[in-house]
Short mmCIF file of C-alpha atoms in Angstrom, two decimals:
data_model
loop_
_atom_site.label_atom_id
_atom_site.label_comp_id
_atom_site.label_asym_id
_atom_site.label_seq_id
_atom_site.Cartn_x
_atom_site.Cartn_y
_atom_site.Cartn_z
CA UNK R 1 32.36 17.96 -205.63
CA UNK R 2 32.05 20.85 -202.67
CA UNK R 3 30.78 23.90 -203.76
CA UNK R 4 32.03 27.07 -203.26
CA UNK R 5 30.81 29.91 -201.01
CA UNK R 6 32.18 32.28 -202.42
CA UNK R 7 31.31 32.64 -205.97
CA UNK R 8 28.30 34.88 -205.52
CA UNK R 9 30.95 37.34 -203.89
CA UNK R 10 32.51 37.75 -207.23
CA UNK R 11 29.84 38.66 -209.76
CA UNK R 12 30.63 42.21 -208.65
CA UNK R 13 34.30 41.99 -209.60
CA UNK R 14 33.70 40.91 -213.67
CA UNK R 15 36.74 42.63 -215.55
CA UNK R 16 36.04 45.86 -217.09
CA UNK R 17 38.58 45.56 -219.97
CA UNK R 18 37.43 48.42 -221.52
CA UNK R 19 40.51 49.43 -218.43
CA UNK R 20 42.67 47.58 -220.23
CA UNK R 21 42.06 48.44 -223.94
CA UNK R 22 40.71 51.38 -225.85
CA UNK R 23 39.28 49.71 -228.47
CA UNK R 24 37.96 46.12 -227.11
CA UNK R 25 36.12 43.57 -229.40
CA UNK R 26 32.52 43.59 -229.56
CA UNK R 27 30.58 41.09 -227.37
CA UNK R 28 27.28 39.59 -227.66
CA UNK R 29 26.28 38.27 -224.37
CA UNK R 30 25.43 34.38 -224.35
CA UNK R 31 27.08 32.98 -221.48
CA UNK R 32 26.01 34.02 -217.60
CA UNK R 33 29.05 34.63 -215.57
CA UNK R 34 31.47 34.03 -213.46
CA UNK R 35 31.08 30.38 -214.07
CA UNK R 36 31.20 29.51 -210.43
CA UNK R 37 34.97 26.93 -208.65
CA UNK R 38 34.48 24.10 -206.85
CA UNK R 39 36.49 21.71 -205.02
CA UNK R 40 37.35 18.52 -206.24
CA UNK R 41 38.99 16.73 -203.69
CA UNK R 42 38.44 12.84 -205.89
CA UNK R 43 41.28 14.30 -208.17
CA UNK R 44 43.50 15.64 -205.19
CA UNK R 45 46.67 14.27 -204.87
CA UNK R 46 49.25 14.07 -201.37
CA UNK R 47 50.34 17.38 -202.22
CA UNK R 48 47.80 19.04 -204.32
CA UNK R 49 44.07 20.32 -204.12
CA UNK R 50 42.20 20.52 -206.95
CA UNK R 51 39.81 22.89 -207.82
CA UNK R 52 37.41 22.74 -211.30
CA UNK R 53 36.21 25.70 -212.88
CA UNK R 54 32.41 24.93 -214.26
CA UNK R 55 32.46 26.50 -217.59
CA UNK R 56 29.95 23.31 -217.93
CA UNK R 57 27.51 26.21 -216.57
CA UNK R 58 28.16 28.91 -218.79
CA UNK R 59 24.62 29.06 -220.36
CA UNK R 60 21.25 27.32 -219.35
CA UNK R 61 20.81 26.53 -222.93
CA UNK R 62 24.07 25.10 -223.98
CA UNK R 63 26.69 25.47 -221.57
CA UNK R 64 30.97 24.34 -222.17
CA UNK R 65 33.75 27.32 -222.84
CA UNK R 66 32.90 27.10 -226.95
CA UNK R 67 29.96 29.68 -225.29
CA UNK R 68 32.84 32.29 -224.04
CA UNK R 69 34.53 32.17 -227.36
CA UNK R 70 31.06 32.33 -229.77
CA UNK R 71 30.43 35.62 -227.81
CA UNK R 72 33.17 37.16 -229.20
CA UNK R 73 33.22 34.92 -232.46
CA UNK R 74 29.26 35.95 -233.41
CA UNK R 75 29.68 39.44 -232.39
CA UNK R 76 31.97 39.85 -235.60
CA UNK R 77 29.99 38.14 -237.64
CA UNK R 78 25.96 39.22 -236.43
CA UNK R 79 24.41 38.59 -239.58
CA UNK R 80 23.49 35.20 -241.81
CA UNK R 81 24.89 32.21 -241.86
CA UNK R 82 27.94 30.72 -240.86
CA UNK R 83 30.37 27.34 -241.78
CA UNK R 84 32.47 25.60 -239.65
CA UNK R 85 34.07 22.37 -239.19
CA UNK R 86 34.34 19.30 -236.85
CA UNK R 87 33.20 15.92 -236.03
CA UNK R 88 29.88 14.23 -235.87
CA UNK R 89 30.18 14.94 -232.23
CA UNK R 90 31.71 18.10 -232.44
CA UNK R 91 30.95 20.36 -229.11
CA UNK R 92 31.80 23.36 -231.40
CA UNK R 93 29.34 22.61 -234.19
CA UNK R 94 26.39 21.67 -231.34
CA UNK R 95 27.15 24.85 -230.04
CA UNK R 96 26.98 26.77 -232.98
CA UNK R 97 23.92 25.35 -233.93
CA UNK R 98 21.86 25.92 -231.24
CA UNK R 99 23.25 29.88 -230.68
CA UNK R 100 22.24 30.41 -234.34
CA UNK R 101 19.35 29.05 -234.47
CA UNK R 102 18.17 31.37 -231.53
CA UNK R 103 19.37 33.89 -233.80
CA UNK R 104 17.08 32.10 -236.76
CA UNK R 105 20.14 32.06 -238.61
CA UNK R 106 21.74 28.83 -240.46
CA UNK R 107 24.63 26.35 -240.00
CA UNK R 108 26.74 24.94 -242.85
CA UNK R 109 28.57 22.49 -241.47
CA UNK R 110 31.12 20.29 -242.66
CA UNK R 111 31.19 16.84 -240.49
CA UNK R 112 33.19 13.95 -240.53
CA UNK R 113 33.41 10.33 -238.31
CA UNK R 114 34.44 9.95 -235.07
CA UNK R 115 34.10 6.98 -233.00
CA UNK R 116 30.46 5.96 -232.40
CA UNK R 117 30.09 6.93 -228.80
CA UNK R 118 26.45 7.27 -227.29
CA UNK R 119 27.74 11.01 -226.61
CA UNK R 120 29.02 11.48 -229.73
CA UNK R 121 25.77 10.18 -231.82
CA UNK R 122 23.74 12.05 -229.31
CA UNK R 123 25.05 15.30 -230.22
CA UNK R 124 24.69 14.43 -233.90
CA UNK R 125 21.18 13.53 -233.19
CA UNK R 126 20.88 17.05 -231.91
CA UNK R 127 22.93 18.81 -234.29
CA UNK R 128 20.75 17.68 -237.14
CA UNK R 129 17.60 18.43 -235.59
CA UNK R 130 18.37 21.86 -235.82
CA UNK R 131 18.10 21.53 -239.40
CA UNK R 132 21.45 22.67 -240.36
CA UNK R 133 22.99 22.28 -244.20
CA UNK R 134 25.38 19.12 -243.82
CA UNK R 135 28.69 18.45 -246.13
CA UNK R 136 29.80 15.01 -244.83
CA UNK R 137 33.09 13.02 -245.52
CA UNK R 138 33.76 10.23 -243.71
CA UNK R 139 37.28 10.61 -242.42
CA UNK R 140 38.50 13.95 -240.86
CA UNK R 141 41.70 13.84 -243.84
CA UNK R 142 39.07 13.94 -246.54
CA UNK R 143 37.69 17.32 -245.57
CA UNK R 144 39.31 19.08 -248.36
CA UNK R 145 36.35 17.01 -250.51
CA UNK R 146 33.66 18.75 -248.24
CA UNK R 147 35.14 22.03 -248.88
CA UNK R 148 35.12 21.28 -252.64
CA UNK R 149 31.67 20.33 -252.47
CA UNK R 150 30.72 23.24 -250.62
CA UNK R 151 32.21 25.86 -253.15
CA UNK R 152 31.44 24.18 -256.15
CA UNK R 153 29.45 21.27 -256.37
CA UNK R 154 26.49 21.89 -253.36
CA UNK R 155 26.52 25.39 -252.87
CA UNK R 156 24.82 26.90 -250.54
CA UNK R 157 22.39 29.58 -251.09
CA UNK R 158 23.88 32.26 -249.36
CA UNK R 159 27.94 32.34 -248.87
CA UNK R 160 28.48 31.64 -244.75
CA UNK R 161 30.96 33.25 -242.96
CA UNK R 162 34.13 31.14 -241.98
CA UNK R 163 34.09 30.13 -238.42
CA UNK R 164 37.52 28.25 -237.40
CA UNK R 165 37.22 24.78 -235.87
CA UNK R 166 36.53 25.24 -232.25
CA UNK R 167 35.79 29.38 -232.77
CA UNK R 168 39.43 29.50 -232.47
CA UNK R 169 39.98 32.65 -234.11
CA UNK R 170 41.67 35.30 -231.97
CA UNK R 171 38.60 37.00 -231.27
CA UNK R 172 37.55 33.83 -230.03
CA UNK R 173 40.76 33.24 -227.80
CA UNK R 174 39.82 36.75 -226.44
CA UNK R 175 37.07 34.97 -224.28
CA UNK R 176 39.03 33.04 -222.45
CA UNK R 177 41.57 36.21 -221.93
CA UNK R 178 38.12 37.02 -220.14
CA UNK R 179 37.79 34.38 -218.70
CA UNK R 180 41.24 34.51 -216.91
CA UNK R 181 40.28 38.20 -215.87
CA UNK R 182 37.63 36.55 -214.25
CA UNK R 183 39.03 34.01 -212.43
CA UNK R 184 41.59 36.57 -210.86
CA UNK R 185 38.65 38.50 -208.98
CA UNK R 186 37.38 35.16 -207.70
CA UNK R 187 41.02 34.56 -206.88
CA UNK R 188 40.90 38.70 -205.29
CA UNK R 189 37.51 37.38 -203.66
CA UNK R 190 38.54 34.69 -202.04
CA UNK R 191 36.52 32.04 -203.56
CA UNK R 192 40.43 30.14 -204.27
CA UNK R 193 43.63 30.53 -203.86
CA UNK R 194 45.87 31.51 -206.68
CA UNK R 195 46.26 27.85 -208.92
CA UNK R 196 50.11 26.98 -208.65
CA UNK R 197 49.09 25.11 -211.87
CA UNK R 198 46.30 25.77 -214.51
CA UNK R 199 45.10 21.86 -216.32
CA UNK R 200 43.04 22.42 -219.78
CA UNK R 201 42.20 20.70 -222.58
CA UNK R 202 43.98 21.84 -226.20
CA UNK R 203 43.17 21.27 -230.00
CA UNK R 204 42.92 24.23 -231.98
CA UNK R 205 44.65 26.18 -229.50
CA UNK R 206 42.44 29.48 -229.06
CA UNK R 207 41.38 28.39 -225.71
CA UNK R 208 45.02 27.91 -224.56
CA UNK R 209 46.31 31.05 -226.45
CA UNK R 210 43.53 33.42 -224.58
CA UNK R 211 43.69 32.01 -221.07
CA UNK R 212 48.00 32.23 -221.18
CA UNK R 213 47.57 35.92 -221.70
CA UNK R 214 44.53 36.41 -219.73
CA UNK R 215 46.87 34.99 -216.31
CA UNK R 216 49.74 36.81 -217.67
CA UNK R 217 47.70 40.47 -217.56
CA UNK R 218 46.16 39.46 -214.77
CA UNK R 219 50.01 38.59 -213.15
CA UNK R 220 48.48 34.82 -211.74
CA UNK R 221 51.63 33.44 -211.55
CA UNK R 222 51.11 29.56 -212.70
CA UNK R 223 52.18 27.06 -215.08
CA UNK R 224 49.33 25.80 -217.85
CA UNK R 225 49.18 22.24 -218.73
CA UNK R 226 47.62 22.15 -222.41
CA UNK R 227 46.65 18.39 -222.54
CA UNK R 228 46.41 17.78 -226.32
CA UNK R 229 43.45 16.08 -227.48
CA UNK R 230 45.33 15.66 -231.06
CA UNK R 231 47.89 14.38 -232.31
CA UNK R 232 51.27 15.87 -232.69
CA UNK R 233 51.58 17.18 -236.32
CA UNK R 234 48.39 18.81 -235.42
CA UNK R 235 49.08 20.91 -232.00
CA UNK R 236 53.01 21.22 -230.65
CA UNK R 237 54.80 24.11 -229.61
CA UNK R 238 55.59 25.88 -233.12
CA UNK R 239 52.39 25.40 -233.48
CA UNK R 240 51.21 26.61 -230.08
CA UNK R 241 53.22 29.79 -230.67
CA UNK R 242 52.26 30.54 -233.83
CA UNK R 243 48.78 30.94 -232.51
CA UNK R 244 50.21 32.90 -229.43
CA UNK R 245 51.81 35.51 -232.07
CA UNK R 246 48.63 35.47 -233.95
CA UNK R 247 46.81 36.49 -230.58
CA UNK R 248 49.07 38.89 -230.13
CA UNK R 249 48.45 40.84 -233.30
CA UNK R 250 44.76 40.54 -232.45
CA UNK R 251 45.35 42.20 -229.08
CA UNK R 252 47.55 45.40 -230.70
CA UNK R 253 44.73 46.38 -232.68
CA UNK R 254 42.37 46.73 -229.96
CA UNK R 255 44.79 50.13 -228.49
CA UNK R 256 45.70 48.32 -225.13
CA UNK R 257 46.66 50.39 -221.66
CA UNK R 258 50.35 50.57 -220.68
CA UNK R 259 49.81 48.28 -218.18
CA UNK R 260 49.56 44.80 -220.98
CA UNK R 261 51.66 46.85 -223.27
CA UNK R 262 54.40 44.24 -222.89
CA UNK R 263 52.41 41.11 -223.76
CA UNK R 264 51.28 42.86 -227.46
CA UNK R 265 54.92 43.87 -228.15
CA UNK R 266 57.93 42.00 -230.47
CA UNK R 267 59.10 40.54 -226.83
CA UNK R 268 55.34 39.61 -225.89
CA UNK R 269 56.02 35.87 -225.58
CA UNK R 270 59.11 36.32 -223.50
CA UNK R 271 56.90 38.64 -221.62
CA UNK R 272 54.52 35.68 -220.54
CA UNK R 273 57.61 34.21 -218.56
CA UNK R 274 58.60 37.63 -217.07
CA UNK R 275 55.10 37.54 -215.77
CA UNK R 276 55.30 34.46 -214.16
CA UNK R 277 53.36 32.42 -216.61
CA UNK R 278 54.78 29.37 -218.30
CA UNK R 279 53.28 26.17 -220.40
CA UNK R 280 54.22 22.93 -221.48
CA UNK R 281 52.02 20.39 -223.58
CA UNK R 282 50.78 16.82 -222.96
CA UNK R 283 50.45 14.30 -226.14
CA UNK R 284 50.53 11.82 -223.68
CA UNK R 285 46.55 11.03 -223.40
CA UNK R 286 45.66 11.38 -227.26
CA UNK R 287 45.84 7.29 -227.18
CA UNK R 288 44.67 6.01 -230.47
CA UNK R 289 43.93 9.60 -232.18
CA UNK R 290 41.29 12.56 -231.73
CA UNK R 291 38.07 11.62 -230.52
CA UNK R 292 39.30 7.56 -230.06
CA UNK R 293 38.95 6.74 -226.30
CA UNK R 294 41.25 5.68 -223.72
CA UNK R 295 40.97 3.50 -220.79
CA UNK R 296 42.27 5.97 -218.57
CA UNK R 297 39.80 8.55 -219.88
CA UNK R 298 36.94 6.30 -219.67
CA UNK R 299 38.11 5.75 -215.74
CA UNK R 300 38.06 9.13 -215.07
CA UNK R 301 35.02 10.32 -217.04
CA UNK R 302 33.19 7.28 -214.40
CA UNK R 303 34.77 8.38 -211.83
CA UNK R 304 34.09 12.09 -212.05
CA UNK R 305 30.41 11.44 -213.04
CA UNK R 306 30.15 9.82 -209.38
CA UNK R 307 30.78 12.97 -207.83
CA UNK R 308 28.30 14.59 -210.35
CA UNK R 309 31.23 16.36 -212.69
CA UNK R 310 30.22 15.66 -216.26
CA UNK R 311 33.08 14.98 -218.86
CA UNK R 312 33.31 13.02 -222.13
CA UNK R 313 35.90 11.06 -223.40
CA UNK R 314 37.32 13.26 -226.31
CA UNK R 315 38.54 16.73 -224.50
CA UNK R 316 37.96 17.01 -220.66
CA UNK R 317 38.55 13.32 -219.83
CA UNK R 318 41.70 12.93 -221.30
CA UNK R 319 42.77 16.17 -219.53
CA UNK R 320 41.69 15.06 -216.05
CA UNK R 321 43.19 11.75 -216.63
CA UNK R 322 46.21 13.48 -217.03
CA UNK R 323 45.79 15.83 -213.95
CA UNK R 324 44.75 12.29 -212.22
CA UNK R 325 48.48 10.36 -213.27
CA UNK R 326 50.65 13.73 -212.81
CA UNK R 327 49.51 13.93 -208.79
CA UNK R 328 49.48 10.76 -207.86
CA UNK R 329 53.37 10.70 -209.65
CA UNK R 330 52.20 8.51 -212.33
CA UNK R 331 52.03 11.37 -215.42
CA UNK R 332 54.67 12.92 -217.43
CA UNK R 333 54.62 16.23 -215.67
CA UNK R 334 55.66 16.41 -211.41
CA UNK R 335 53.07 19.60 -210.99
CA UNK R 336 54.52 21.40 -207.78
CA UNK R 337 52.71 21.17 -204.56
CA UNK R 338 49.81 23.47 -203.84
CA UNK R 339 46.28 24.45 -205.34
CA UNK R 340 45.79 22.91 -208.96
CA UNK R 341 42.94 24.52 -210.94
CA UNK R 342 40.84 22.28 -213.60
CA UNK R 343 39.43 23.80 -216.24
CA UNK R 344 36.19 22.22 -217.23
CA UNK R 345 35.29 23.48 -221.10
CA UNK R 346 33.37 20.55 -221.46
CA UNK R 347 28.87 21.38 -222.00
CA UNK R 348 27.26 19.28 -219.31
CA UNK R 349 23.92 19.91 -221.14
CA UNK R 350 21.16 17.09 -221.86
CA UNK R 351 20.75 17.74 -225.43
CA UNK R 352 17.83 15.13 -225.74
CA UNK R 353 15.81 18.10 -225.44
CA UNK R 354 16.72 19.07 -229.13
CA UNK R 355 16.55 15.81 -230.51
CA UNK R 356 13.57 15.66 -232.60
CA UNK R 357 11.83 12.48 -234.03
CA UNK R 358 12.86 12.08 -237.61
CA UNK R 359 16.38 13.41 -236.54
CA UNK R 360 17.81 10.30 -238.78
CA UNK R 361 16.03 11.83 -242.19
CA UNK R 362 17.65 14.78 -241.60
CA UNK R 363 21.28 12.91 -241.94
CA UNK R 364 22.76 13.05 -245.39
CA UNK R 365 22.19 9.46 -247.01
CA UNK R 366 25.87 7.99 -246.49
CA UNK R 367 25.97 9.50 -243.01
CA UNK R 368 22.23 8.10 -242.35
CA UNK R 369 23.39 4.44 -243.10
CA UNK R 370 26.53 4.85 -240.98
CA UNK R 371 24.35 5.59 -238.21
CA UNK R 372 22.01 2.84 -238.27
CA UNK R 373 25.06 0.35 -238.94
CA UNK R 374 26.60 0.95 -235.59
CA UNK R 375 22.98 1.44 -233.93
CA UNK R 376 22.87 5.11 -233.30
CA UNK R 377 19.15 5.25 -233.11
CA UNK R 378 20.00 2.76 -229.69
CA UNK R 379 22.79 5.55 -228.75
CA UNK R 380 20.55 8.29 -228.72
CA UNK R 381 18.01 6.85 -225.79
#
């Protein structure tokens, strides 16, 4: 990785949306930004240079681009507790966690299995040390269970507010419409060149949904590779553009300028391509299913960690494997020749430094004998 000079040069130039719409969402600040771009020239291929974008830096305490979308997710929600959803090694739920608890406010989360990755137990390790309330089901298609137990059998003391897998609600998508304002003044700044092509990670969407619209306003003409980490039933394009029109509703109420009235119109999805901005999706790198490694995404992860970029296997790995295959003419997708940005949503964070001692009493007693089955206390070192 080569850093790049540049990025101080653009803290001045932060988006002042409040230009853009009369009525924006409320923010509370968690993240310190612009997350800075680097070159990555391991991942270049013959006719490509690859930069990464380090939302892996976002925050000091927990870093990854769930921190963009909780600032806009929390804000609606600043009081009590809130529930949410994912796996054992859930980014989202880690995330969640630790910002609320800062807050001294709870977690109800309902968890389910993934595979038993030292990452993975790691975060559940941390997670649970943070003492939140824990509805656990051991496969990801039994969750309607934990949400039966939650409303009727183990109810919490105080009702949480709802907080969609990933904070993909559109106020959560609105950070990364940020976030896309900000990488067009370190575009304006000089810190890279416009990205003929824009790699991310996808799963619940809101990530995708807010950065497509964020280029589009920001006219950074480039195509978005969403590289699913699901599989199909669970992101595709009806899918994709439901959440798009969803977004789109969001961005209406909040009295936008002339100048984006286009992309929160009936035509606003045409309106992307008008702009210059088009997507496609990858299922290619899902493998086995959600959160079940690949070889190729173990390579990669390896590889990257050599030139001290942190991924993980579930998200971010699978998406630079794909970047990895497509320019070296070995993918699905022939990106065109020129700059390539990487967008790294992945927190690089050591979370040992939750972990407390008698994390594993803290697990809910089915969940605590998974754990010491496949050896998670020997994970967690």
């Amino acid at each position: 990785m080569t850093g790049s000079a540049g990025t101080a040069a653009a803290t001045s130039r932060l988006p002042d949306l409040t230009g853009w719409f009369r009525r924006p969402p409320p923010r509370t600040p968690l993240a310190r930004l612009p997350t800075p771009v680097e070159r990555a020239p391991f991942l270049d291929g013959p006719d490509h240079q690859v930069f990464v974008k380090r939302d892996d830096r976002t925050s000091e305490l927990y870093g990854g681009g769930k921190v963009r979308k909780l600032e806009y997710v929390l804000a609606e929600v600043p009081e009590g507790p809130c529930t949410s959803v994912g796996a054992i090694g859930s980014h989202h739920l880690l995330a969640l966690g630790i910002f609320l608890h800062e807050m001294e406010r709870n977690l109800y989360s309902w968890t389910f299995l993934q595979e038993p990755t030292s990452h993975a137990v790691r975060n559940l390790a941390a997670l649970v040390s943070l003492q939140p309330l824990v509805w656990y089901v051991p496969r990801r298609i039994m969750l309607p269970l934990a949400a039966i137990d939650y409303r009727f059998l183990r109810r919490p003391p105080e009702p949480g507010a709802w907080i969609p897998a990933g904070a993909s609600s559109p106020a959560g998508a609105f950070g990364f419409f940020a976030a896309a304002c900000e990488l067009a003044a370190q575009i304006d700044a000089g810190v890279l060149p416009a990205p003929r092509t824009v790699y991310v990670t996808a799963g619940t969407a809101g990530t995708a949904a807010g950065l497509v619209f964020g280029l589009a306003a920001c006219r950074i003409a480039t195509h978005v590779r969403l590289v699913s980490a699901v599989e199909r039933p669970l992101f595709n394009r009806w899918i994709f553009a439901s959440v798009l029109r969803r977004f789109v509703r969001f961005l209406r109420t909040l009295d936008p300028d002339p100048r984006v009235r286009d992309l929160t119109g009936p035509g606003a999805l045409r309106a992307l391509a008008r702009r210059g901005v088009t997507w496609s999706i990858d299922h290619g790198q899902v493998g086995r299913g959600y959160a079940r490694s690949t070889e190729a995404g173990l390579r990669v992860v390896a590889d990257s960690a050599r030139h001290g970029l942190a991924l993980e296997t579930t998200y971010t790995g699978k998406c630079a494997a794909a970047l990895a295959q497509d320019v070296r003419g070995r993918g699905r997708f022939r990106p065109p020749p020129g700059p390539i940005l990487f967008w790294n949503t992945h927190a690089s964070t050591d979370v040992r430094r939750f972990i407390v001692q008698d994390w594993q009493e803290r697990l809910p007693p089915a969940l605590g004998r998974w754990v010491r089955r496949v050896g998670g206390p020997d994970l967690v070192e």
